[in-house]
Coordinates of C-alpha atoms in Angstrom, one line a residue:
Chain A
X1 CA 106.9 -53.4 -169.1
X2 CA 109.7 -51.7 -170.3
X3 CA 109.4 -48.3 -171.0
X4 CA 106.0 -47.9 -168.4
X5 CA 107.1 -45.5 -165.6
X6 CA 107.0 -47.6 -162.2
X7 CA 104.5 -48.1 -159.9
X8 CA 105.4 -45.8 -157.7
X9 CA 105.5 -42.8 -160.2
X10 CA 102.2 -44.3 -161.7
X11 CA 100.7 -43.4 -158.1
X12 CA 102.4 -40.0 -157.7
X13 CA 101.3 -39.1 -161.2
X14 CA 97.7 -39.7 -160.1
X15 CA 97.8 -38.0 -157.0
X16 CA 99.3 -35.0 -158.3
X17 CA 96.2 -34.3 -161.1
X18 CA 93.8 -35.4 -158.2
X19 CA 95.6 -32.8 -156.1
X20 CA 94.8 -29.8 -158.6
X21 CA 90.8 -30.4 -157.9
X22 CA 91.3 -31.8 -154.2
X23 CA 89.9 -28.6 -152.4
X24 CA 86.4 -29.3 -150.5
X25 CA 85.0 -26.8 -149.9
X26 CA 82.5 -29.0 -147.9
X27 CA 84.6 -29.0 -145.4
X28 CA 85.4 -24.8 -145.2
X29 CA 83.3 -24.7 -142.2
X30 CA 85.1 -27.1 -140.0
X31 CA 88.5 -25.9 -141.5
X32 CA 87.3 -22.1 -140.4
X33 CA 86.2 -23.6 -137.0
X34 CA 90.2 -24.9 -136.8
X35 CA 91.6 -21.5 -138.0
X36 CA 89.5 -20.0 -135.4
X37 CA 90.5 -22.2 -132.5
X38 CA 94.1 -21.5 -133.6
X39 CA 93.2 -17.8 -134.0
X40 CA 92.1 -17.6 -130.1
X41 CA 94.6 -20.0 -129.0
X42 CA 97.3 -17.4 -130.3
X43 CA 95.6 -14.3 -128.8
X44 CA 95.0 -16.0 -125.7
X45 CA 98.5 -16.9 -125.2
X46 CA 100.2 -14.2 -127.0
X47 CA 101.7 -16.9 -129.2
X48 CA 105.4 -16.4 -129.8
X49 CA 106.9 -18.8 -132.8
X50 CA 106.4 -21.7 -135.2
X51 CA 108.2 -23.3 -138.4
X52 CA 108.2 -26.0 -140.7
X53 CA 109.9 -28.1 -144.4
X54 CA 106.6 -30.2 -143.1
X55 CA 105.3 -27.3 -145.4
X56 CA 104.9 -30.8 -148.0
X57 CA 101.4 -31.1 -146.5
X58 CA 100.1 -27.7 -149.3
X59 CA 100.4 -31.5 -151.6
X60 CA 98.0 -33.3 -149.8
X61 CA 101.3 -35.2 -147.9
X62 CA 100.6 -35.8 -144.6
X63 CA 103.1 -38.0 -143.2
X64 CA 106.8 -38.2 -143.4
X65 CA 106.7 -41.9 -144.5
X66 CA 105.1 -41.3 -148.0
X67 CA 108.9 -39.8 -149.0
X68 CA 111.5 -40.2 -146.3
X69 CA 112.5 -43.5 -144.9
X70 CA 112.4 -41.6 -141.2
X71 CA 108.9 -41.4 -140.4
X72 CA 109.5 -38.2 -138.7
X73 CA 110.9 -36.9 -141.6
X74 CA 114.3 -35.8 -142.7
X75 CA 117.1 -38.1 -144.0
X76 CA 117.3 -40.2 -147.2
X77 CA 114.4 -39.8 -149.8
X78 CA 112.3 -43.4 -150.5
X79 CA 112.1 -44.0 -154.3
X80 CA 108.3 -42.4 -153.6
X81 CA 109.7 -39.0 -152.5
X82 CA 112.5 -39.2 -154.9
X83 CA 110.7 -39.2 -157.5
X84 CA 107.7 -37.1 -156.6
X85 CA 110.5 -34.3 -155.8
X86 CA 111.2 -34.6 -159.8
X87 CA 107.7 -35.0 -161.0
X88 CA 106.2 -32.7 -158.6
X89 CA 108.0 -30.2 -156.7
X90 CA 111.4 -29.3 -158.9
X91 CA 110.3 -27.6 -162.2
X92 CA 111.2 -29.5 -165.2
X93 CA 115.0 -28.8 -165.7
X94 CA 116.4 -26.8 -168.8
X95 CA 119.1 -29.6 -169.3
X96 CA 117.1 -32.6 -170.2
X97 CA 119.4 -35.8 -169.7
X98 CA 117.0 -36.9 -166.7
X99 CA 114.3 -36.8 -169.6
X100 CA 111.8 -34.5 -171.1
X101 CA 108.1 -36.0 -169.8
X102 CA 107.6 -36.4 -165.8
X103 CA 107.8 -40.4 -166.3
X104 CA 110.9 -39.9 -167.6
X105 CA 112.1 -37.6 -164.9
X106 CA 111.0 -40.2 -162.5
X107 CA 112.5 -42.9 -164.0
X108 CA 115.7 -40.9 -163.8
X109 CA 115.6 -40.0 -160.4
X110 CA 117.6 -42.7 -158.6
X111 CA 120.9 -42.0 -157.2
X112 CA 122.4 -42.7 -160.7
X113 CA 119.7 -41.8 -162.9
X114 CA 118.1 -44.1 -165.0
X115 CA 121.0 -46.9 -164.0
X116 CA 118.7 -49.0 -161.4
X117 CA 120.6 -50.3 -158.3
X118 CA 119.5 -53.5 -156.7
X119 CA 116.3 -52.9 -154.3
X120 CA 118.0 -53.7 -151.3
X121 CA 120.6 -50.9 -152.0
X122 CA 120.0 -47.0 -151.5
X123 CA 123.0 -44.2 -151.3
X124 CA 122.2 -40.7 -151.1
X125 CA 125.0 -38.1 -151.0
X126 CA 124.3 -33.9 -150.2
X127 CA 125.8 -30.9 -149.7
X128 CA 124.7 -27.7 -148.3
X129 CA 126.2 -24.2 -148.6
X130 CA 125.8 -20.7 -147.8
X131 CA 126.9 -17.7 -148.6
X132 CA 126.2 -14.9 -145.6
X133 CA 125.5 -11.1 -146.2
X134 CA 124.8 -9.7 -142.8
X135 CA 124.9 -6.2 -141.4
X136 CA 122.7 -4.7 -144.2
X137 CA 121.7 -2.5 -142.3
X138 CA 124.1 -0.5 -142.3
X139 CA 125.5 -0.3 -145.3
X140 CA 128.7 -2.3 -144.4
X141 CA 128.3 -5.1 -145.5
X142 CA 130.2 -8.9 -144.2
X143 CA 130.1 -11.8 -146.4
X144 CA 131.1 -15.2 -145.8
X145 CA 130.8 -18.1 -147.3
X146 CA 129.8 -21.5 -145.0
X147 CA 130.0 -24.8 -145.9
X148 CA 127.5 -26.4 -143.5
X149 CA 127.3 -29.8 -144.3
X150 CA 128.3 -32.3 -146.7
X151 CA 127.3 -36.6 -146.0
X152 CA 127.0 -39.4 -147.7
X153 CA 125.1 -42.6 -146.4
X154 CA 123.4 -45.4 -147.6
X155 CA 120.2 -47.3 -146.5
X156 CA 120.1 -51.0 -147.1
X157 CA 116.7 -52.5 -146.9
X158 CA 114.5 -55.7 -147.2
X159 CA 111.3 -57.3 -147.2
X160 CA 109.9 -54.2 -149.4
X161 CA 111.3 -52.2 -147.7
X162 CA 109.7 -53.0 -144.2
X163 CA 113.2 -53.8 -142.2
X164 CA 116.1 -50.9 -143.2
X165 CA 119.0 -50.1 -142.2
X166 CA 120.5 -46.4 -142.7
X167 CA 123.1 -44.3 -141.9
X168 CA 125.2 -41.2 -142.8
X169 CA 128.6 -39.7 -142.3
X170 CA 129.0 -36.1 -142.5
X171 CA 131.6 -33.5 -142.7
X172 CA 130.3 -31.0 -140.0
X173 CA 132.1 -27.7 -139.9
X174 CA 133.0 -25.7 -136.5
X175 CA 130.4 -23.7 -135.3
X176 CA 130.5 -19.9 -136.6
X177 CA 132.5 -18.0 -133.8
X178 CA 134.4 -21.0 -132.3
X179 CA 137.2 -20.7 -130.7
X180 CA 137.9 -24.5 -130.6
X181 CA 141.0 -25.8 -132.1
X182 CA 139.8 -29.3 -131.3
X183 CA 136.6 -29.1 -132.6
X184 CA 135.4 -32.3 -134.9
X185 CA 135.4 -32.6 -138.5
X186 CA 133.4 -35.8 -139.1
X187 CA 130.0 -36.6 -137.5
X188 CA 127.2 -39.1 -137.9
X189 CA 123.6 -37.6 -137.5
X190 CA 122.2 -41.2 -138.5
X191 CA 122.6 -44.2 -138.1
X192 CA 119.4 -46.6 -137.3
X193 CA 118.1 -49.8 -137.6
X194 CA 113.5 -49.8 -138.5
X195 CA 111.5 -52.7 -138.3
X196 CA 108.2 -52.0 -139.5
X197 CA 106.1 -55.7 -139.0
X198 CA 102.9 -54.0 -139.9
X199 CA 101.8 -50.8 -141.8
X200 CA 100.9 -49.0 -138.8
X201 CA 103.9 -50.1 -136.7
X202 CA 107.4 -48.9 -137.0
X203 CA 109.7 -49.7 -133.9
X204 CA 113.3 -48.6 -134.6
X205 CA 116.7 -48.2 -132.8
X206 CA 120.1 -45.7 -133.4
X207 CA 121.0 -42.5 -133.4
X208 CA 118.4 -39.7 -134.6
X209 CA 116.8 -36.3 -134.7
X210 CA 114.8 -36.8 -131.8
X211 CA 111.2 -37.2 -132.2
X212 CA 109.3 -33.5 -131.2
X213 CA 107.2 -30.8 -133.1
X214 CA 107.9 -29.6 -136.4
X215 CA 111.4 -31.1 -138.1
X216 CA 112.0 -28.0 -140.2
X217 CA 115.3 -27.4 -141.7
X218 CA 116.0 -24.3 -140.8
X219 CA 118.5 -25.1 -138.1
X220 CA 118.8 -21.9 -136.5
X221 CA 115.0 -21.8 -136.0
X222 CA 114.6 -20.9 -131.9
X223 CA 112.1 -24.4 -132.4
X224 CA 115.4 -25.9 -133.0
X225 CA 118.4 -23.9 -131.8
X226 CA 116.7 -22.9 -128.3
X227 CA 115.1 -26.3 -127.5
X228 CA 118.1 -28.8 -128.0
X229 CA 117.3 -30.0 -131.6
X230 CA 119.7 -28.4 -133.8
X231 CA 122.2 -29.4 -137.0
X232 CA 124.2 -32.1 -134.1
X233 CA 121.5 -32.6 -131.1
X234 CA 120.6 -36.4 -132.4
X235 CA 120.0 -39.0 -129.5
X236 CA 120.3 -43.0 -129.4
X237 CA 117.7 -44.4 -128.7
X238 CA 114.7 -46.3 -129.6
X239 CA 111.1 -45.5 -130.5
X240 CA 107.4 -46.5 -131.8
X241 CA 105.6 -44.6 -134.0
X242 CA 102.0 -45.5 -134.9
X243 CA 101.0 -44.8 -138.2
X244 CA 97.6 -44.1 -139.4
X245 CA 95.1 -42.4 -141.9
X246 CA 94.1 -40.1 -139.6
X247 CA 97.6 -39.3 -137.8
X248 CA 100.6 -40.4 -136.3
X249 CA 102.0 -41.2 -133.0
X250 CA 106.0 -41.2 -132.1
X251 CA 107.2 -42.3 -128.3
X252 CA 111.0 -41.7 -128.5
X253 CA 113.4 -43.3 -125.4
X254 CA 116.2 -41.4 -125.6
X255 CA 119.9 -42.7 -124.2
X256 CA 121.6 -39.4 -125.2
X257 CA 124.5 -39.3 -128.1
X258 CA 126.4 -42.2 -127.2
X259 CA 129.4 -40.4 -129.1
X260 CA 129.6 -37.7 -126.1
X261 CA 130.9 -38.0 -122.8
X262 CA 128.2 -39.9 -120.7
X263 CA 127.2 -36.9 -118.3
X264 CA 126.8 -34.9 -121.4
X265 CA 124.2 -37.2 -122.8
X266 CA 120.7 -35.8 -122.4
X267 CA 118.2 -39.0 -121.4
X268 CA 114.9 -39.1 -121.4
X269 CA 111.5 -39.1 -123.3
X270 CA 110.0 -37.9 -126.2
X271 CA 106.6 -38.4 -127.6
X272 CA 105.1 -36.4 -130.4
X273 CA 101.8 -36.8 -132.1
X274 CA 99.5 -35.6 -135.4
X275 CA 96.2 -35.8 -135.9
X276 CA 94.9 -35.1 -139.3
X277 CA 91.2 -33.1 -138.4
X278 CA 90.0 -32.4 -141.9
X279 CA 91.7 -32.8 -145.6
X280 CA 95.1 -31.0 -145.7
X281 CA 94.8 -30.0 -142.2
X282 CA 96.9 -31.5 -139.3
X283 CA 97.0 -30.7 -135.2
X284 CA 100.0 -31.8 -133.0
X285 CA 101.3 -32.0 -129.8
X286 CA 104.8 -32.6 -128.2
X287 CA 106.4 -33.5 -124.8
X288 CA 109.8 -34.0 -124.2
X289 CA 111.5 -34.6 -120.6
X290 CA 115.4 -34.9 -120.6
X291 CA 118.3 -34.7 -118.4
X292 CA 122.4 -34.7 -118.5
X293 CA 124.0 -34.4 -115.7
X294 CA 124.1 -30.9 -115.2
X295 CA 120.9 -29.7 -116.6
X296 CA 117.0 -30.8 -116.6
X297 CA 115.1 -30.0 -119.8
X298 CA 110.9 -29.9 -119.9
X299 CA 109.8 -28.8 -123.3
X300 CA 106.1 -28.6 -124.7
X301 CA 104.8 -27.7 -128.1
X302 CA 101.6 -27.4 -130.5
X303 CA 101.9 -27.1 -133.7
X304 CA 99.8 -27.1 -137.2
X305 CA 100.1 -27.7 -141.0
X306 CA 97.5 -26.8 -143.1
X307 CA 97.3 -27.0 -146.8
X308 CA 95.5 -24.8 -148.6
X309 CA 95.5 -25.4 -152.7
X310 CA 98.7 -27.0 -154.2
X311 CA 101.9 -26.4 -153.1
X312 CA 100.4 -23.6 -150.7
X313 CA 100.5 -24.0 -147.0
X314 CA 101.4 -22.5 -143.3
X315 CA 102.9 -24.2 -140.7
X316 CA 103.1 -23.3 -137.1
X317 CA 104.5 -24.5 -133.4
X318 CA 104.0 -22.9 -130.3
X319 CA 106.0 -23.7 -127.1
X320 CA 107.9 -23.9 -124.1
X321 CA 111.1 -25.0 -122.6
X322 CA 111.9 -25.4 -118.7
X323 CA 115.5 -25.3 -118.0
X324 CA 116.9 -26.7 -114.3
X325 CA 120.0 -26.7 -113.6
X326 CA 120.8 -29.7 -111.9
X327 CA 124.2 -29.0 -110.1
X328 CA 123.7 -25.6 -109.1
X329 CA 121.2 -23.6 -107.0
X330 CA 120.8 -21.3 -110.2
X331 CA 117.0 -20.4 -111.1
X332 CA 115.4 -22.4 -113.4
X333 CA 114.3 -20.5 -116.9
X334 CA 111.0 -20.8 -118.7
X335 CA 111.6 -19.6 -122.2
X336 CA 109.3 -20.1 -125.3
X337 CA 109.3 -20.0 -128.8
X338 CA 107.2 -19.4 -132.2
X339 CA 107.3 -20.2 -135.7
X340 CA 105.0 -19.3 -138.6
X341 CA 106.1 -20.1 -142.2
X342 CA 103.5 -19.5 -145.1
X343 CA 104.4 -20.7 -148.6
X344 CA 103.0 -20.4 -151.6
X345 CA 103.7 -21.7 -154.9
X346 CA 104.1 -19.3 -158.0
X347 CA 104.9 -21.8 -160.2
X348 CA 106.0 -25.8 -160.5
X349 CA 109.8 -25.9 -158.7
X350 CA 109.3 -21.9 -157.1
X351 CA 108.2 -21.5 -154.1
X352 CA 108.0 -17.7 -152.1
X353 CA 107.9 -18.3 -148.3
X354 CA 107.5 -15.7 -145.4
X355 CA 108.6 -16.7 -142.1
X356 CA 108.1 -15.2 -138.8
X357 CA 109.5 -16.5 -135.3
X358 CA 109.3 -15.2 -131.9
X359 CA 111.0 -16.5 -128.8
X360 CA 112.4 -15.3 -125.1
X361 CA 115.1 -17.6 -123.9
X362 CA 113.3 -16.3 -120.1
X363 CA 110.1 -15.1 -119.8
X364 CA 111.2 -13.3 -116.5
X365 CA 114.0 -11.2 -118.7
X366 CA 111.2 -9.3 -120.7
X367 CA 113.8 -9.7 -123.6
X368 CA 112.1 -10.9 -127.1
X369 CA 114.2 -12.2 -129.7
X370 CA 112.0 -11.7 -133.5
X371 CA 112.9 -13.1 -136.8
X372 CA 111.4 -12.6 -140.0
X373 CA 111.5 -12.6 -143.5
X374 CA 110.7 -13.8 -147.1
X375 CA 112.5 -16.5 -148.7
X376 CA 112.6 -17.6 -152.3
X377 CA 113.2 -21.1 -152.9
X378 CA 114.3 -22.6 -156.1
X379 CA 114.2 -26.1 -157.1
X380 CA 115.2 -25.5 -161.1
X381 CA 115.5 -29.6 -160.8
X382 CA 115.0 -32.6 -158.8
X383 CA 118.6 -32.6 -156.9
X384 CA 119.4 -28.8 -156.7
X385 CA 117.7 -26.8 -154.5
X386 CA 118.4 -22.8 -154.3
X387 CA 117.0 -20.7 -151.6
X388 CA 117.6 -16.7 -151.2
X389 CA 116.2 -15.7 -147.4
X390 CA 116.3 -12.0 -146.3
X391 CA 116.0 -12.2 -142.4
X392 CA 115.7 -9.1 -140.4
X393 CA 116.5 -9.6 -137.1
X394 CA 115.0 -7.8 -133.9
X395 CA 116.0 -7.7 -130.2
X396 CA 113.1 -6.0 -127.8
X397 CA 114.0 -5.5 -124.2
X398 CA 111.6 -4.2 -121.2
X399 CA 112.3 -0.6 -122.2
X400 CA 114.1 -0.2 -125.4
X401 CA 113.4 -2.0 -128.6
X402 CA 117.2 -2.3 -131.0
X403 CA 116.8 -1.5 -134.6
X404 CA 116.4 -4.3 -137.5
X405 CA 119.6 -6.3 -138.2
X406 CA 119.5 -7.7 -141.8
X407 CA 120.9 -10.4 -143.3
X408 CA 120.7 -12.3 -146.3
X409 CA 121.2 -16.2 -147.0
X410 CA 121.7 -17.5 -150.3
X411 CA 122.0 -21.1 -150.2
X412 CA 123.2 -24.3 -152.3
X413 CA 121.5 -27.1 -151.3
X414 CA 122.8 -30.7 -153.7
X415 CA 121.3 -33.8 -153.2
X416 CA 122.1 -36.9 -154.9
Chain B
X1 CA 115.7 -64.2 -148.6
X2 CA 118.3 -63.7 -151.5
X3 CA 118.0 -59.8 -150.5
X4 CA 118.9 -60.5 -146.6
X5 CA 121.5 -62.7 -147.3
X6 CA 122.8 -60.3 -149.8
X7 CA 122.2 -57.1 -147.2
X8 CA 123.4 -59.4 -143.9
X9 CA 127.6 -58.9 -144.8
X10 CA 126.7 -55.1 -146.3
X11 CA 124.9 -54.5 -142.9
X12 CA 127.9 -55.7 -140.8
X13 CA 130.8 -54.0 -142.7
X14 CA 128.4 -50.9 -142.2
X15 CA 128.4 -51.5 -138.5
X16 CA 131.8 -52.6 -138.1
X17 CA 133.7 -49.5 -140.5
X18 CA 130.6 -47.3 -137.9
X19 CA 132.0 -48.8 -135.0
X20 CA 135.9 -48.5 -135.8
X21 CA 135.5 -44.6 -136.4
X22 CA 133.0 -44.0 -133.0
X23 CA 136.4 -42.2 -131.2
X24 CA 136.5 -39.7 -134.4
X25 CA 132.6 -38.9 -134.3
X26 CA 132.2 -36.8 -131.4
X27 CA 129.6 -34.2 -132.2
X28 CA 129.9 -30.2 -131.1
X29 CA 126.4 -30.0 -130.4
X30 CA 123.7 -27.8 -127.9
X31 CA 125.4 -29.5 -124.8
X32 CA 129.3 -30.0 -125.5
X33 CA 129.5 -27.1 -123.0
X34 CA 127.2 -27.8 -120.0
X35 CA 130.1 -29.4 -117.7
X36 CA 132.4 -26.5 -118.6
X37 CA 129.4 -24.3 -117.5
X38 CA 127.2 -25.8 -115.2
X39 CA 130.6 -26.9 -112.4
X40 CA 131.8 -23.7 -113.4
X41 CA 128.8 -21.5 -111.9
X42 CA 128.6 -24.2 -109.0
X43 CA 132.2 -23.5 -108.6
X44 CA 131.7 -19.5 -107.6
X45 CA 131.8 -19.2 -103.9
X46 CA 128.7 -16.5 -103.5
X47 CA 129.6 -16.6 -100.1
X48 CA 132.7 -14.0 -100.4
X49 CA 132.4 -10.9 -101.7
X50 CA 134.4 -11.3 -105.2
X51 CA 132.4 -14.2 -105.7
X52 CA 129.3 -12.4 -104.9
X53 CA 130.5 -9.8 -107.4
X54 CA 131.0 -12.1 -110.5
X55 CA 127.7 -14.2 -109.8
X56 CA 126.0 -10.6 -110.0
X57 CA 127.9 -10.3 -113.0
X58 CA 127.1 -13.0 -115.0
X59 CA 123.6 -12.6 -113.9
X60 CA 123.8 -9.9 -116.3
X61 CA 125.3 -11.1 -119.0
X62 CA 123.0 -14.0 -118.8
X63 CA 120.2 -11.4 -119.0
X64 CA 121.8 -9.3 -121.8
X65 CA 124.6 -11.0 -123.3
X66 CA 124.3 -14.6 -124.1
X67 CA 121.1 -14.7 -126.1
X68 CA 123.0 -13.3 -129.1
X69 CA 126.5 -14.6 -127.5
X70 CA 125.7 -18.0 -126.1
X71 CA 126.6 -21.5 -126.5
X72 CA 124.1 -21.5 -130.0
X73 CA 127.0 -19.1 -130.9
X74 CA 130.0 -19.9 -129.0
X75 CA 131.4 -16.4 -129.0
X76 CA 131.0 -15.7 -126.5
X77 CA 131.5 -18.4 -123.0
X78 CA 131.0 -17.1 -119.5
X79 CA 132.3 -19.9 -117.1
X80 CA 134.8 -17.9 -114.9
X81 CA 136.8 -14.6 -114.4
X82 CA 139.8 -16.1 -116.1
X83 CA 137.5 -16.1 -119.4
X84 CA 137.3 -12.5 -119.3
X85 CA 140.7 -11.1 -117.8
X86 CA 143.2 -10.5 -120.3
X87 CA 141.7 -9.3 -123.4
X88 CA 138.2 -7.8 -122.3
X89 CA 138.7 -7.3 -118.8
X90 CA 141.8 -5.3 -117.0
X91 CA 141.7 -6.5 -113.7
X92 CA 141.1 -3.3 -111.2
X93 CA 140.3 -0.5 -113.9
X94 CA 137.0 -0.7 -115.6
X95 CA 138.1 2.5 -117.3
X96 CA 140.6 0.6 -119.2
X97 CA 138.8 -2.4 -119.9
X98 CA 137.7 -3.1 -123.5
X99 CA 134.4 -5.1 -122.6
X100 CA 133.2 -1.8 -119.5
X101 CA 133.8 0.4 -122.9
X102 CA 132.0 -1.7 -125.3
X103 CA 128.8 -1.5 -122.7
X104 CA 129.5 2.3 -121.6
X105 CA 131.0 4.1 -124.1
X106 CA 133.6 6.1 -124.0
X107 CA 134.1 10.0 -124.7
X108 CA 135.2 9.0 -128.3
X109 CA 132.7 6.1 -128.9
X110 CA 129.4 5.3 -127.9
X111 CA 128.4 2.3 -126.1
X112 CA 128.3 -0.3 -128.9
X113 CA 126.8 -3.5 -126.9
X114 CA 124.1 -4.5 -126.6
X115 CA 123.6 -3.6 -130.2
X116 CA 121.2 -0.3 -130.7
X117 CA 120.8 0.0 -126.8
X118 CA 122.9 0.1 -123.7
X119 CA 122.5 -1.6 -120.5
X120 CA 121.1 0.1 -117.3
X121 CA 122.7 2.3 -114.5
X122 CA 122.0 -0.7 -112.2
X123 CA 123.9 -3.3 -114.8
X124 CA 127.0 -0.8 -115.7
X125 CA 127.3 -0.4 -111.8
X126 CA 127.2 -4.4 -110.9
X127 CA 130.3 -4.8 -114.1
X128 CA 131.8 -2.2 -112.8
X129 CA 131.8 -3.4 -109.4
X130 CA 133.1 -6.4 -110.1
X131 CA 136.1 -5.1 -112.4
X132 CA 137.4 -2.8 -109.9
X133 CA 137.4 -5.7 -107.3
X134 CA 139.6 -7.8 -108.9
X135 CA 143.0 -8.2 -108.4

């Protein structure tokens, strides 16, 4: 068998020709029937903002499973996704030590290469940098350079892959604008323990993103920053997710971040849930109840994927977020947010995406936070990403509306 | 079976180095503040009339400031007066303090906060207010 790509790349081959002619157009009237109830939902509730890297599903990839060990996505790549990211989504790179053909690339896309590690083995390092242009606007412009994350992490795993163990240590820099002489250096965003018995059962335990709406990676997405589920808002815990061929189902317990002080800790529930209503097109929901000590947190969400033809897609989350302080006799807040993120793909391994996101931290305040902007994103090889976003920034009170800000992000994004 | 006896010692020195560096893995992360907040506003006696003054004051820069200069940034953290007086805040004289002139304007600058608008008569008077009332 030597020199025959592996299974695995044997199957991602296949289902990337049979995604060129996957299109049915059978099915256009129930998929205009979908757009139409999303349509009306928006108008009805003046639908604020959505966002999504879920943006996977313009391949005909539903779930989360099919490339990251996580089933709700993130974290270290299976040998699946690492090698459908070099056959599939990077473009074929200029330097050709990984190999010319896309078996080759696959074969190459372990951690080191073509070298195979034993099965039961898996490291993954990354870094992720950026390099900040903001105040376009006004001709004066600020740069800065941020390194935001660099980890390293293994998964061990078993029984083909159906009990794994993974985790991650990461060099976390202070947040932008701290003051904090103390603040940490080191952080773990990872570290879990899955059983899966049967295909469509996954029970797991650890520290994790918790389980709700869209994971997207844009961390400063209001989906993410405003609702608790940023670059460092992982939980212990332990969860179920049901798996199926027509969706997914995640209930999340969550203890809190057992590294924190224990009033800090936010405990509670999760649950979030896909349904897959026609090819390509998926519908969620997502509750989450949570409390610390000093403040109660009662989030919703919708959200949406749809895939359109290869590699094109928009993703979308609506929702709110009930804030009650638990200590004081303060008002509680009702905020909400919205994300929308189209991309399309020009060519293999570039990708042009437009995002838009809306959100009021307090509904009562009449002040609306928008974000938008296009984004190209680069992946000139399986293990380099580069991604160039232009965000314009807009703050709109009750009676006065403050001009654009502009910004742009180029980013380095390494992952080995 | 080879595989789990293989992974079983891996999986343990993973737990125990994970375990041995827990103290050093304290994440900065949405709610690393909320004690520091939350006691703080509990802490404000509403029934006097400085404390009256501040709560009225953070009401508004909870309404206008902290979207942009909140805990997602942590720029910007209002717990209590002693977070203001010093460099933004002159305790007494809101015509000399930094942050009433960053909100106001001044005869040689305009108001430069909130960014592209200012705040309302109503919101300049409660800051005010509550700068001149401090001692």
């Amino acid at each position: 068998m030597k020199g025959d790509p592996p299974v695995e790349l044997r199957v991602i081959l296949g289902n990337t020709r049979r995604m060129r002619n996957r299109l049915n157009f059978k099915r256009l009237k129930s998929r205009s029937l979908i757009l139409g109830f999303w349509f009306s939902f928006f108008l009805f509730f003046d639908a604020r903002n959505v966002h999504a890297y879920p943006n996977t599903i313009g391949y005909g990839y539903g779930s989360c499973t099919t490339c990251h060990f996580n089933s709700n996505g993130n974290g270290p790549l299976t040998d699946y996704g690492r090698a459908l990211f070099a056959t599939a989504i990077a473009a074929k790179p200029w330097i050709q030590a990984f190999g010319k053909t896309d078996e080759e690339l696959g074969s190459s896309s372990g951690f080191l290469g073509r070298l195979q590690l034993p099965s039961l083995i898996r490291p993954f390092m990354g870094f992720r940098g950026m390099a900040l242009v903001s105040d376009i606007e006004s001709g004066s412009l600020s740069t800065r350079v941020i390194p935001m994350d660099l980890h390293a992490g293994m998964v061990l795993k078993a029984f083909k892959d159906r009990v794994f163990l993974s985790g991650t240590a990461a060099y976390s820099p202070p947040p932008v604008g701290s003051s904090e002489s103390d603040s940490p250096t080191w952080i773990t965003r990872e570290h879990i323990l899955v059983v899966r018995p049967w295909k469509w059962l996954e029970v797991g335990a650890g520290l994790t993103d918790v389980a709700f709406g869209l994971r997207v990676p844009e961390h400063p997405a209001f989906i993410r920053s405003w609702n608790g589920l940023s670059m460092n808002d992982q939980s212990h815990g332990a969860w179920m997710t049901w798996s199926g061929r027509s969706g997914q189902l995640t209930v999340h317990g969550l203890t809190g971040n057992f590294l924190q002080a224990a009033d800090l800790r936010q405990k509670g529930v999760s649950a979030t849930g896909e349904i897959e209503v026609a090819e390509k097109i998926r519908l969620g929901a997502s509750a989450m109840s949570t409390t610390n000590d000093y403040r109660g947190r009662l989030l919703g969400a919708i959200h949406s994927r749809i895939g359109f033809t290869e590699g094109t897609s928009v993703i979308a989350q609506v929702g709110v977020n009930r804030e009650s302080p638990v200590l004081t006799s303060l008002d509680e807040t009702l905020g909400e947010t919205f994300f929308l993120q189209s991309t399309f793909l020009l060519k293999r391994g570039w990708n042009l995406l437009f995002s838009f996101e809306q959100g009021t931290r307090d509904v009562l305040s009449g002040v609306q936070y928008f974000r938008a902007g296009p984004t190209l994103q680069v992946f000139p090889m399986q293990r380099l990403e580069f991604r160039f976003d232009l965000v314009a920034s807009r703050l709109m009170g009750a009676e006065q509306v403050d001009p654009d800000r502009i910004a742009l992000q180029s980013q380095l994004h390494l992952s080995l | 079976m080879r595989s789990l006896l293989l992974s079983a010692p891996l999986i343990l020195m993973s737990l125990a180095l994970l375990s041995s560096a827990c103290g050093e893995f304290e994440p900065t992360n949405s709610f690393s503040q909320d004690q520091e907040l939350y006691q703080a506003i509990a802490a404000i006696d509403t029934t006097t009339d400085a404390g009256a003054r501040f709560s009225a004051a953070r009401d508004v820069f909870e309404r206008k400031c902290t979207g942009c200069h909140g805990l997602v940034s942590h720029s910007f953290h209002v717990y209590e007066e002693g977070d203001f007086v010093g460099y933004y805040v002159t305790a007494g004289d809101s015509g000399s303090s930094r942050l009433y002139r960053y909100l106001k304007g001044s005869g040689l600058s305009p108001a430069t906060m909130p960014e592209g608008a200012s705040l309302s008569t109503e919101d300049l008077e409660t800051l005010k207010d509550w700068i001149d009332g401090l001692e």
